[in-house]
Tab-separated table of C-alpha atoms in Angstrom:
chain	number	residue	atom	x	y	z
A	1364	MET	CA	-23.436	22.620	-15.288
A	1365	SER	CA	-22.406	18.825	-16.246
A	1366	MET	CA	-22.510	16.227	-14.052
A	1367	PRO	CA	-19.182	14.890	-13.110
A	1368	PRO	CA	-19.155	11.200	-13.978
A	1369	LEU	CA	-19.227	8.105	-11.900
A	1370	ALA	CA	-16.588	5.284	-11.024
A	1371	SER	CA	-18.788	2.388	-11.365
A	1372	GLY	CA	-21.924	1.694	-13.481
A	1373	PRO	CA	-22.348	1.011	-17.202
A	1374	ALA	CA	-20.319	4.359	-17.568
A	1375	GLY	CA	-17.667	3.700	-14.992
A	1376	PRO	CA	-15.037	1.996	-17.311
A	1377	ASP	CA	-14.808	4.379	-20.122
A	1378	ALA	CA	-14.858	7.558	-17.507
A	1379	LEU	CA	-11.665	6.173	-15.954
A	1380	ARG	CA	-9.972	5.021	-18.740
A	1381	PRO	CA	-8.527	8.757	-19.834
A	1382	LEU	CA	-8.092	9.631	-16.060
A	1383	LEU	CA	-6.036	6.501	-15.172
A	1384	THR	CA	-3.785	7.885	-18.034
A	1385	THR	CA	-3.689	11.120	-16.783
A	1386	VAL	CA	-2.707	9.514	-13.186
A	1387	LEU	CA	0.011	7.450	-14.516
A	1388	ASP	CA	1.672	10.361	-16.378
A	1389	ALA	CA	1.436	12.463	-13.586
A	1390	LEU	CA	3.036	9.806	-11.511
A	1391	ALA	CA	5.965	9.764	-14.132
A	1392	THR	CA	6.495	13.128	-14.144
A	1393	GLY	CA	6.296	13.570	-10.650
A	1394	THR	CA	8.869	10.834	-10.363
A	1395	ARG	CA	11.544	12.506	-12.900
A	1396	ALA	CA	11.116	15.486	-10.864
A	1397	ARG	CA	11.794	13.861	-7.287
A	1398	GLY	CA	14.566	12.072	-9.152
A	1399	GLY	CA	15.300	9.981	-5.834
A	1400	PRO	CA	14.069	8.295	-2.972
A	1401	LEU	CA	13.064	10.929	-1.223
A	1402	PRO	CA	12.166	15.176	-2.263
A	1403	ALA	CA	15.163	17.065	-1.641
A	1404	GLY	CA	15.107	19.955	0.752
A	1405	GLY	CA	13.646	18.799	3.714
A	1406	PRO	CA	10.115	19.753	5.387
A	1407	GLN	CA	9.847	23.060	4.973
A	1408	ALA	CA	11.162	23.068	1.239
A	1409	VAL	CA	8.574	20.168	0.602
A	1410	ALA	CA	5.699	21.872	2.094
A	1411	THR	CA	6.500	25.096	0.190
A	1412	ARG	CA	6.955	23.350	-2.926
A	1413	VAL	CA	3.415	21.810	-2.516
A	1414	ARG	CA	1.412	24.769	-1.153
A	1415	ASP	CA	2.827	26.878	-4.274
A	1416	ALA	CA	1.755	23.992	-6.534
A	1417	ILE	CA	-1.696	23.553	-5.031
A	1418	GLY	CA	-2.789	26.980	-4.061
A	1419	ASP	CA	-6.528	27.174	-3.183
A	1420	VAL	CA	-7.758	23.635	-2.364
A	1421	LEU	CA	-11.245	24.719	-2.095
A	1422	PRO	CA	-11.355	27.350	-4.980
A	1423	GLU	CA	-14.736	28.829	-6.208
A	1424	HIS	CA	-14.924	27.287	-9.327
A	1425	GLY	CA	-13.307	23.792	-10.000
A	1426	ASP	CA	-9.956	23.197	-11.951
A	1427	PRO	CA	-9.753	20.516	-14.591
A	1428	HIS	CA	-6.381	20.021	-14.222
A	1429	ALA	CA	-6.542	19.503	-10.171
A	1430	LEU	CA	-5.689	15.550	-11.006
A	1431	ALA	CA	-2.987	16.053	-12.990
A	1432	THR	CA	-1.587	18.739	-10.516
A	1433	LEU	CA	-2.149	17.303	-7.231
A	1434	VAL	CA	-1.001	13.123	-8.564
A	1435	ARG	CA	2.299	14.864	-9.599
A	1436	VAL	CA	2.807	16.869	-6.659
A	1437	LEU	CA	2.426	13.749	-4.505
A	1438	ALA	CA	4.390	11.868	-6.787
A	1439	GLU	CA	7.284	14.404	-6.606
A	1440	GLY	CA	7.232	14.554	-2.515
A	1441	ALA	CA	6.665	11.064	-1.875
A	1442	ALA	CA	9.249	8.885	-0.059
A	1443	ASP	CA	9.055	6.093	-2.951
A	1444	PRO	CA	9.480	2.772	-1.321
A	1445	ALA	CA	10.052	0.956	-5.049
A	1446	HIS	CA	13.322	3.122	-5.038
A	1447	PRO	CA	16.330	0.669	-4.195
A	1448	LEU	CA	17.793	3.331	-1.591
A	1449	CYS	CA	14.463	4.100	0.412
A	1450	ALA	CA	14.933	1.538	3.223
A	1451	ALA	CA	13.680	2.974	6.363
A	1452	HIS	CA	10.554	1.201	7.275
A	1453	ARG	CA	8.471	-2.074	6.804
A	1454	HIS	CA	6.997	0.368	3.887
A	1455	CYS	CA	6.988	-1.781	0.808
A	1456	PRO	CA	6.593	-1.261	-2.586
A	1457	PRO	CA	3.278	-2.576	-3.898
A	1458	LEU	CA	3.054	-4.969	-6.638
A	1459	ALA	CA	1.409	-3.926	-9.687
A	1460	VAL	CA	-1.265	-6.318	-9.791
A	1461	ALA	CA	-2.220	-5.759	-5.928
A	1462	THR	CA	-2.545	-2.168	-6.770
A	1463	ALA	CA	-4.302	-2.534	-10.254
A	1464	ALA	CA	-6.850	-4.966	-7.934
A	1465	ASP	CA	-7.314	-2.033	-5.601
A	1466	LEU	CA	-8.584	0.272	-8.292
A	1467	ALA	CA	-11.502	-2.338	-8.847
A	1468	VAL	CA	-12.250	-1.654	-4.821
A	1469	CYS	CA	-11.957	2.106	-5.148
A	1470	ALA	CA	-14.409	1.994	-8.141
A	1471	LEU	CA	-16.918	-0.553	-6.762
A	1472	ASN	CA	-16.987	0.840	-3.340
A	1473	PRO	CA	-18.160	-1.998	-1.672
A	1474	SER	CA	-18.470	-1.889	2.338
A	1475	LEU	CA	-18.187	-4.715	4.519
A	1476	ASP	CA	-20.556	-4.147	7.142
A	1477	SER	CA	-23.686	-5.863	5.617
A	1478	TRP	CA	-23.945	-8.413	2.915
A	1479	ASP	CA	-26.073	-5.955	0.621
A	1480	GLN	CA	-23.110	-3.893	0.189
A	1481	ALA	CA	-20.925	-6.005	-0.867
A	1482	PRO	CA	-22.540	-9.630	-2.046
A	1483	ALA	CA	-18.865	-11.186	-3.536
A	1484	ALA	CA	-16.751	-9.240	-1.320
A	1485	SER	CA	-17.958	-10.892	1.583
A	1486	GLU	CA	-17.587	-14.171	0.432
A	1487	LEU	CA	-14.382	-13.424	-1.110
A	1488	GLU	CA	-13.183	-12.087	2.535
A	1489	ALA	CA	-14.564	-15.399	4.283
A	1490	LEU	CA	-12.193	-17.297	1.899
A	1491	LEU	CA	-9.205	-15.258	2.138
A	1492	THR	CA	-8.940	-15.466	5.828
A	1493	ARG	CA	-9.623	-19.229	6.489
A	1494	THR	CA	-6.836	-19.994	3.618
A	1495	LEU	CA	-4.558	-17.257	5.555
A	1496	ALA	CA	-5.469	-18.648	8.935
A	1497	ALA	CA	-4.344	-22.291	7.610
A	1498	ARG	CA	-1.340	-21.195	6.377
A	1499	ALA	CA	-0.056	-20.083	10.049
A	1500	GLY	CA	-2.329	-23.177	11.804
A	1501	MET	CA	-5.393	-21.062	12.963
A	1502	ALA	CA	-8.946	-21.864	12.896
A	1503	ASP	CA	-10.066	-18.178	11.172
A	1504	ALA	CA	-9.046	-14.457	10.910
A	1505	LEU	CA	-10.123	-11.100	10.583
A	1506	VAL	CA	-9.032	-8.590	8.252
A	1507	THR	CA	-7.821	-5.648	10.030
A	1508	THR	CA	-5.936	-2.176	8.991
A	1509	GLY	CA	-2.740	-3.297	10.113
A	1510	GLY	CA	-0.927	-4.672	13.056
A	1511	THR	CA	-1.739	-1.817	15.459
A	1512	GLU	CA	-5.495	-2.582	15.098
A	1513	ALA	CA	-4.672	-6.356	15.180
A	1514	ASN	CA	-2.854	-5.939	18.325
A	1515	GLN	CA	-5.571	-3.845	19.696
A	1516	ILE	CA	-8.264	-7.018	18.786
A	1517	ALA	CA	-6.266	-9.571	20.334
A	1518	LEU	CA	-6.252	-7.784	23.811
A	1519	LEU	CA	-9.558	-6.885	23.285
A	1520	LEU	CA	-10.782	-11.016	22.888
A	1521	ALA	CA	-8.315	-11.670	25.867
A	1522	ARG	CA	-10.279	-9.434	27.976
A	1523	GLU	CA	-13.299	-10.415	26.923
A	1524	THR	CA	-12.127	-14.244	27.671
A	1525	HIS	CA	-10.251	-13.699	30.997
A	1526	GLY	CA	-12.008	-10.476	32.246
A	1527	PRO	CA	-10.758	-6.897	32.860
A	1528	ALA	CA	-8.063	-7.899	35.658
A	1529	LEU	CA	-6.441	-9.299	32.578
A	1530	ARG	CA	-2.493	-8.007	32.530
A	1531	LEU	CA	-0.421	-7.628	29.601
A	1532	VAL	CA	3.400	-9.289	29.514
A	1533	CYS	CA	5.568	-8.234	27.028
A	1534	GLY	CA	9.394	-7.580	26.145
A	1535	ALA	CA	10.803	-4.313	25.960
A	1536	ASN	CA	11.178	-5.468	22.332
A	1537	ALA	CA	7.528	-5.569	21.751
A	1538	HIS	CA	5.453	-3.139	19.426
A	1539	HIS	CA	4.282	0.029	21.209
A	1540	SER	CA	0.939	-0.976	19.892
A	1541	LEU	CA	0.785	-3.666	22.718
A	1542	PRO	CA	1.198	-1.561	25.722
A	1543	ARG	CA	-0.858	1.456	24.193
A	1544	ALA	CA	-3.775	-1.036	23.637
A	1545	ALA	CA	-3.650	-2.232	27.105
A	1546	TRP	CA	-4.027	1.310	28.152
A	1547	LEU	CA	-6.996	1.943	25.552
A	1548	LEU	CA	-8.344	-0.751	27.133
A	1549	GLY	CA	-8.386	-0.262	30.573
A	1550	LEU	CA	-6.015	-3.056	31.755
A	1551	PRO	CA	-3.755	-3.020	34.663
A	1552	GLU	CA	-0.406	-1.528	33.745
A	1553	PRO	CA	1.817	-4.039	31.580
A	1554	VAL	CA	4.623	-5.851	33.005
A	1555	ILE	CA	7.632	-5.135	30.488
A	1556	ILE	CA	10.629	-7.672	30.562
A	1557	PRO	CA	13.928	-6.088	29.508
A	1558	THR	CA	15.408	-7.632	26.654
A	1559	PRO	CA	19.195	-6.603	26.441
A	1560	THR	CA	19.781	-9.310	23.742
A	1561	GLY	CA	16.868	-7.847	21.578
A	1562	THR	CA	14.620	-10.922	22.261
A	1563	LEU	CA	12.411	-12.211	24.964
A	1564	ASP	CA	14.332	-14.194	27.360
A	1565	PRO	CA	12.370	-17.468	28.305
A	1566	THR	CA	14.179	-17.367	31.967
A	1567	ALA	CA	13.168	-13.844	32.453
A	1568	LEU	CA	9.804	-14.662	31.568
A	1569	ALA	CA	9.456	-17.633	33.566
A	1570	HIS	CA	10.223	-15.532	36.540
A	1571	THR	CA	7.354	-13.466	35.552
A	1572	LEU	CA	5.034	-15.914	35.019
A	1573	THR	CA	6.115	-17.283	38.686
A	1574	THR	CA	5.506	-14.088	40.536
A	1575	VAL	CA	2.724	-12.163	38.827
A	1576	PRO	CA	-0.567	-12.930	39.674
A	1577	GLY	CA	-2.594	-13.777	36.900
A	1578	PRO	CA	-4.681	-13.711	34.523
A	1579	LEU	CA	-1.623	-12.988	31.947
A	1580	LEU	CA	-1.630	-12.204	28.269
A	1581	VAL	CA	2.175	-12.878	27.103
A	1582	ALA	CA	2.853	-11.087	24.046
A	1583	ALA	CA	5.732	-12.417	21.611
A	1584	THR	CA	7.335	-10.972	18.902
A	1585	ALA	CA	8.137	-12.587	15.502
A	1586	GLY	CA	9.916	-9.351	13.604
A	1587	THR	CA	10.952	-6.967	15.967
A	1588	THR	CA	10.635	-3.381	14.817
A	1589	ASP	CA	14.524	-2.616	15.601
A	1590	ALA	CA	16.284	-5.169	14.212
A	1591	GLY	CA	13.717	-8.038	12.742
A	1592	LEU	CA	14.810	-10.662	15.771
A	1593	ILE	CA	12.064	-13.562	16.436
A	1594	ASP	CA	11.822	-14.165	19.992
A	1595	PRO	CA	12.256	-17.997	20.813
A	1596	LEU	CA	8.503	-18.828	20.278
A	1597	PRO	CA	8.381	-22.479	21.584
A	1598	ALA	CA	10.336	-21.752	24.506
A	1599	ILE	CA	7.635	-18.956	25.230
A	1600	ALA	CA	4.677	-21.172	24.379
A	1601	ALA	CA	6.118	-24.147	26.730
A	1602	LEU	CA	6.100	-21.541	29.454
A	1603	THR	CA	2.471	-20.062	28.647
A	1604	THR	CA	1.218	-23.784	28.451
A	1605	THR	CA	2.818	-24.483	31.873
A	1606	HIS	CA	1.514	-21.355	33.978
A	1607	GLY	CA	-1.702	-21.017	32.038
A	1608	ALA	CA	-1.119	-17.826	30.391
A	1609	ARG	CA	-2.743	-16.680	27.426
A	1610	LEU	CA	-0.519	-16.403	24.281
A	1611	HIS	CA	-0.397	-13.618	21.307
A	1612	ILE	CA	2.477	-13.542	18.706
A	1613	ASP	CA	2.784	-10.144	16.836
A	1614	ALA	CA	4.129	-11.558	13.553
A	1615	ALA	CA	3.219	-8.019	11.599
A	1616	TYR	CA	6.681	-8.428	9.976
A	1617	GLY	CA	7.731	-11.776	10.194
A	1618	GLY	CA	4.544	-13.628	8.949
A	1619	GLY	CA	5.657	-13.135	5.553
A	1620	LEU	CA	7.946	-16.133	6.256
A	1621	LEU	CA	5.351	-18.473	5.841
A	1622	PHE	CA	5.151	-18.566	2.342
A	1623	SER	CA	8.781	-19.642	1.970
A	1624	ASP	CA	10.066	-22.959	2.245
A	1625	ARG	CA	13.459	-21.473	2.989
A	1626	HIS	CA	12.366	-19.379	5.973
A	1627	ARG	CA	9.416	-20.904	7.720
A	1628	HIS	CA	11.207	-23.004	10.114
A	1629	ARG	CA	12.215	-19.573	11.773
A	1630	LEU	CA	8.385	-19.477	12.921
A	1631	THR	CA	8.032	-22.955	14.586
A	1632	GLY	CA	5.882	-22.434	17.316
A	1633	LEU	CA	3.671	-19.912	16.020
A	1634	ASP	CA	0.600	-22.037	15.484
A	1635	THR	CA	0.689	-22.326	19.266
A	1636	ALA	CA	-0.342	-18.802	19.822
A	1637	HIS	CA	-4.174	-18.273	20.758
A	1638	THR	CA	-4.254	-15.163	18.321
A	1639	LEU	CA	-1.660	-13.904	15.897
A	1640	THR	CA	-0.896	-10.599	13.907
A	1641	LEU	CA	-0.154	-10.541	10.292
A	1642	ASP	CA	0.795	-7.834	8.196
A	1643	LEU	CA	0.803	-8.086	4.392
A	1644	HIS	CA	1.583	-4.594	3.828
A	1645	LYS	CA	4.800	-5.309	4.908
A	1646	LEU	CA	6.578	-8.649	3.872
A	1647	GLY	CA	3.831	-9.181	1.204
A	1648	TRP	CA	3.869	-6.148	-1.225
A	1649	GLN	CA	0.409	-4.952	-0.680
A	1650	PRO	CA	-0.597	-1.428	-0.891
A	1651	VAL	CA	-1.653	-0.104	2.757
A	1652	ALA	CA	-3.731	-1.468	4.380
A	1653	ALA	CA	-3.528	-5.443	4.352
A	1654	GLY	CA	-3.567	-6.327	8.320
A	1655	LEU	CA	-5.175	-9.753	9.668
A	1656	LEU	CA	-5.429	-10.861	13.165
A	1657	ALA	CA	-5.917	-14.861	13.425
A	1658	ALA	CA	-7.637	-16.895	16.224
A	1659	ARG	CA	-6.412	-20.429	16.907
A	1660	ASP	CA	-10.007	-20.777	18.195
A	1661	ALA	CA	-12.688	-19.371	16.104
A	1662	HIS	CA	-15.251	-19.163	19.074
A	1663	ASP	CA	-13.359	-16.468	20.444
A	1664	LEU	CA	-13.960	-13.873	17.714
A	1665	THR	CA	-17.460	-14.205	18.982
A	1666	ALA	CA	-16.915	-11.693	21.230
A	1667	LEU	CA	-16.823	-8.933	18.574
A	1668	HIS	CA	-20.336	-9.865	17.852
A	1669	HIS	CA	-22.527	-6.672	17.289
A	1670	HIS	CA	-26.227	-5.823	16.784
A	1671	ALA	CA	-27.514	-3.164	14.633
A	1672	ASP	CA	-31.177	-3.555	13.194
A	1673	TYR	CA	-30.681	-1.528	9.998
A	1674	LEU	CA	-27.199	-4.072	8.897
A	1675	ASN	CA	-27.898	-7.746	10.454
A	1676	ALA	CA	-31.410	-7.881	11.453
A	1677	ASP	CA	-32.504	-11.254	13.537
A	1678	ASP	CA	-34.616	-12.370	10.515
A	1679	ASP	CA	-32.190	-11.363	8.133
A	1680	THR	CA	-29.761	-13.366	9.720
A	1681	GLU	CA	-31.955	-16.503	10.273
A	1682	ALA	CA	-33.160	-16.019	6.449
A	1683	GLY	CA	-29.549	-16.341	5.392
A	1684	LEU	CA	-27.948	-13.350	5.144
A	1685	PRO	CA	-24.110	-13.114	6.325
A	1686	ASP	CA	-23.724	-11.113	9.364
A	1687	LEU	CA	-20.594	-9.239	9.093
A	1688	LEU	CA	-20.523	-6.870	11.727
A	1689	GLY	CA	-18.437	-9.606	14.003
A	1690	ARG	CA	-15.824	-9.230	11.513
A	1691	SER	CA	-14.338	-6.185	12.562
A	1692	LEU	CA	-14.750	-3.296	15.253
A	1693	ARG	CA	-15.007	-0.812	12.092
A	1694	THR	CA	-18.819	0.019	10.698
A	1695	THR	CA	-17.820	1.322	6.923
A	1696	ARG	CA	-15.168	-1.192	6.193
A	1697	ARG	CA	-13.449	-1.643	2.388
A	1698	PRO	CA	-12.541	-5.089	1.004
A	1699	ASP	CA	-8.769	-4.947	1.370
A	1700	ALA	CA	-9.200	-9.138	0.822
A	1701	LEU	CA	-9.647	-8.522	-2.887
A	1702	LYS	CA	-5.673	-7.141	-3.640
A	1703	ILE	CA	-4.353	-9.626	-1.322
A	1704	ALA	CA	-6.228	-12.525	-2.911
A	1705	VAL	CA	-5.109	-11.575	-6.445
A	1706	THR	CA	-1.958	-11.519	-5.106
A	1707	LEU	CA	-2.047	-14.989	-3.644
A	1708	LYS	CA	-3.662	-16.315	-6.727
A	1709	THR	CA	-1.253	-14.687	-9.162
A	1710	LEU	CA	2.029	-15.618	-7.871
A	1711	GLY	CA	0.597	-18.828	-5.934
A	1712	ARG	CA	2.804	-19.699	-2.686
A	1713	ILE	CA	5.922	-20.434	-4.289
A	1714	GLY	CA	5.690	-17.075	-6.159
A	1715	LEU	CA	5.371	-15.418	-3.142
A	1716	GLY	CA	7.700	-17.289	-1.164
A	1717	ALA	CA	10.316	-16.524	-4.063
A	1718	LEU	CA	9.969	-12.675	-2.994
A	1719	VAL	CA	10.786	-13.451	0.541
A	1720	ASP	CA	13.926	-15.350	-0.250
A	1721	GLN	CA	15.054	-12.758	-2.514
A	1722	VAL	CA	14.954	-10.078	0.283
A	1723	CYS	CA	16.198	-11.583	2.812
A	1724	ALA	CA	18.940	-12.502	0.742
A	1725	HIS	CA	19.785	-9.008	-0.217
A	1726	ALA	CA	19.807	-8.509	3.594
A	1727	HIS	CA	22.622	-10.903	4.128
A	1728	GLU	CA	24.209	-9.480	0.681
A	1729	PHE	CA	24.155	-6.089	2.441
A	1730	ALA	CA	25.425	-7.410	6.058
A	1731	ASP	CA	28.241	-9.391	4.083
A	1732	LEU	CA	29.111	-5.305	2.206
A	1733	VAL	CA	29.289	-3.909	5.482
A	1734	THR	CA	31.326	-6.859	7.080
A	1735	ALA	CA	33.702	-6.524	4.462
A	1736	HIS	CA	34.016	-2.815	5.083
A	1737	PRO	CA	36.507	-1.438	7.606
A	1738	GLY	CA	34.715	1.675	7.986
A	1739	PHE	CA	31.610	0.137	9.169
A	1740	GLU	CA	30.270	-1.958	12.190
A	1741	LEU	CA	27.734	-4.529	11.974
A	1742	HIS	CA	25.345	-5.064	15.089
A	1743	ALA	CA	24.428	-8.762	13.725
A	1744	PRO	CA	23.594	-10.909	11.173
A	1745	PRO	CA	20.257	-10.384	9.898
A	1746	THR	CA	17.241	-12.710	10.662
A	1747	ILE	CA	14.402	-11.709	8.089
A	1748	SER	CA	15.440	-8.463	5.970
A	1749	THR	CA	16.420	-5.788	8.286
A	1750	VAL	CA	20.272	-4.940	8.627
A	1751	LEU	CA	21.538	-2.502	11.622
A	1752	PHE	CA	24.857	-0.936	11.009
A	1753	ARG	CA	26.767	2.106	11.855
A	1754	PRO	CA	30.373	3.857	10.817
A	1755	THR	CA	32.821	2.570	12.784
A	1756	GLY	CA	33.960	5.024	15.948
A	1757	ALA	CA	31.132	7.080	15.146
A	1758	THR	CA	29.088	8.872	18.167
A	1759	ASP	CA	25.578	8.416	17.914
A	1760	GLU	CA	25.195	12.101	17.178
A	1761	THR	CA	27.233	11.692	14.210
A	1762	VAL	CA	25.143	9.040	13.276
A	1763	ALA	CA	21.804	10.550	13.622
A	1764	GLU	CA	23.335	13.687	11.723
A	1765	THR	CA	24.230	11.457	9.038
A	1766	ARG	CA	20.689	10.150	8.568
A	1767	ARG	CA	19.243	13.388	8.465
A	1768	HIS	CA	21.623	14.674	6.068
A	1769	LEU	CA	20.770	12.166	3.650
A	1770	LEU	CA	16.844	12.453	4.008
A	1771	THR	CA	17.274	16.307	3.799
A	1772	HIS	CA	18.923	15.995	0.543
A	1773	GLY	CA	16.971	13.413	-0.797
A	1774	ARG	CA	19.631	11.101	-1.288
A	1775	ALA	CA	18.726	7.762	0.596
A	1776	VAL	CA	15.976	6.831	3.359
A	1777	LEU	CA	17.481	4.746	6.379
A	1778	GLY	CA	15.769	4.423	9.844
A	1779	ARG	CA	17.389	4.588	13.313
A	1780	ALA	CA	17.652	1.829	15.954
A	1781	HIS	CA	18.849	2.127	19.563
A	1782	LEU	CA	20.317	-1.278	20.674
A	1783	ASP	CA	23.221	-2.339	22.902
A	1784	GLY	CA	23.439	1.554	24.066
A	1785	ARG	CA	24.083	2.835	21.165
A	1786	LEU	CA	22.475	4.520	17.958
A	1787	TRP	CA	22.219	2.466	14.663
A	1788	LEU	CA	21.179	2.833	11.326
A	1789	LYS	CA	18.349	0.570	9.739
A	1790	ALA	CA	18.180	-0.772	6.076
A	1791	THR	CA	15.013	-2.731	5.827
A	1792	LEU	CA	15.116	-4.367	2.156
A	1793	LEU	CA	11.780	-4.957	1.017
A	1794	ASN	CA	12.203	-4.423	-2.616
A	1795	PRO	CA	13.354	-7.698	-4.567
A	1796	HIS	CA	13.941	-5.638	-7.540
A	1797	THR	CA	16.929	-4.071	-5.867
A	1798	ARG	CA	20.253	-5.373	-7.203
A	1799	PRO	CA	24.102	-5.567	-5.865
A	1800	HIS	CA	25.134	-2.604	-7.294
A	1801	ASP	CA	22.268	-0.552	-5.346
A	1802	LEU	CA	23.411	-2.086	-1.912
A	1803	THR	CA	26.969	-0.881	-2.821
A	1804	THR	CA	25.531	2.295	-3.548
A	1805	LEU	CA	23.510	3.092	-0.316
A	1806	LEU	CA	26.784	1.642	1.835
A	1807	ASP	CA	28.713	4.334	-0.680
A	1808	LEU	CA	26.378	7.038	0.141
A	1809	VAL	CA	26.240	6.624	4.227
A	1810	GLU	CA	30.429	6.955	3.776
A	1811	GLY	CA	30.323	9.814	1.887
A	1812	ASN	CA	27.880	11.640	3.772
A	1813	THR	CA	29.316	10.854	7.625
A	1814	PRO	CA	30.750	13.900	9.212
A	1815	ARG	CA	34.782	13.370	10.291
């Protein structure tokens, strides 16, 4: 039996070249077979097609065509974030240059738990995290798997600074990962402040900070899950300073505005946070995963220090080998910094900011189409690139049925959000290549598939 080739080493590139052609051809074939933003037929039909195409996942004898078959099946059954009618979630279409960079990570397979497994990658990550932290007015940052992990680490750092009695205070608009992190860490029950207007009200927050005993961690949001709204960060920061509370800002979605000269002002007050969540597999066009947790005081991150003699022996550290274990709660960890750094270096801040401006402009164009159409109602002008709308006079049941009908038939992918006591369709526009015709088509599809 011949040994299968490896992806790295002297023979790695030559072994990969024909396989890459196979993958690219299978992606194209699967995309053509799908024909739209989502596979048609719903969950059961997709599951049947996958099972029938793949058969036995672990056969007795290997299948030389497995790579082509499985990639084609994946592509045919994918929700394609690059399709202009796929606009439900903060699930961005990744840039080609970032995806190509990620291939190098897969081939070389560095692990950032010790310097001897990732010599260049460890320095690259340090350069990237300091650069992005400085852009947000922070001292340092850690690479995470996304906003959820970043929020968990933020609460952990706050607990290590203020003790186990620390209590989370956040709006009902906050991401679900925040109260979940409080539960995970054994913190007291969070204080959830109602947000009837969609953002955290400073008056309600002031009352809470006055009446609830500390220590308190206030979590504000820059880019809410439902509508992409931004809490009044300067007012919230002033209140936390006055009352001696710690401040965390979850900017997993809105943090991408930092690259835009036109929209950065919406994040005024971001640099007042003690910790900050960023997520570049949303408004940064990175393949998953690409999150960060930034800290205003780099000393806060020392709480994550951990010792394992085979990875960061004291004498190795004293001899100058970087200690990487304290840069994450994970041990084995891929260098997701590479794809981000390649993107920043290739596009520059202005190039990345132009993409941000483009998708924000698309959201306003779509909102204008909704406003001008008598058959639709707009929730509010978009803050970032999320638009909430619904057919005029429709019930919540009709709105939900319309969305599921489009999903099941593979016509369009829209999200849903409950605000103001009603259910809304949610379009999150993250494809900078979207054209005006695509926006019109999306609205026409909703109109044509709404039960009357």
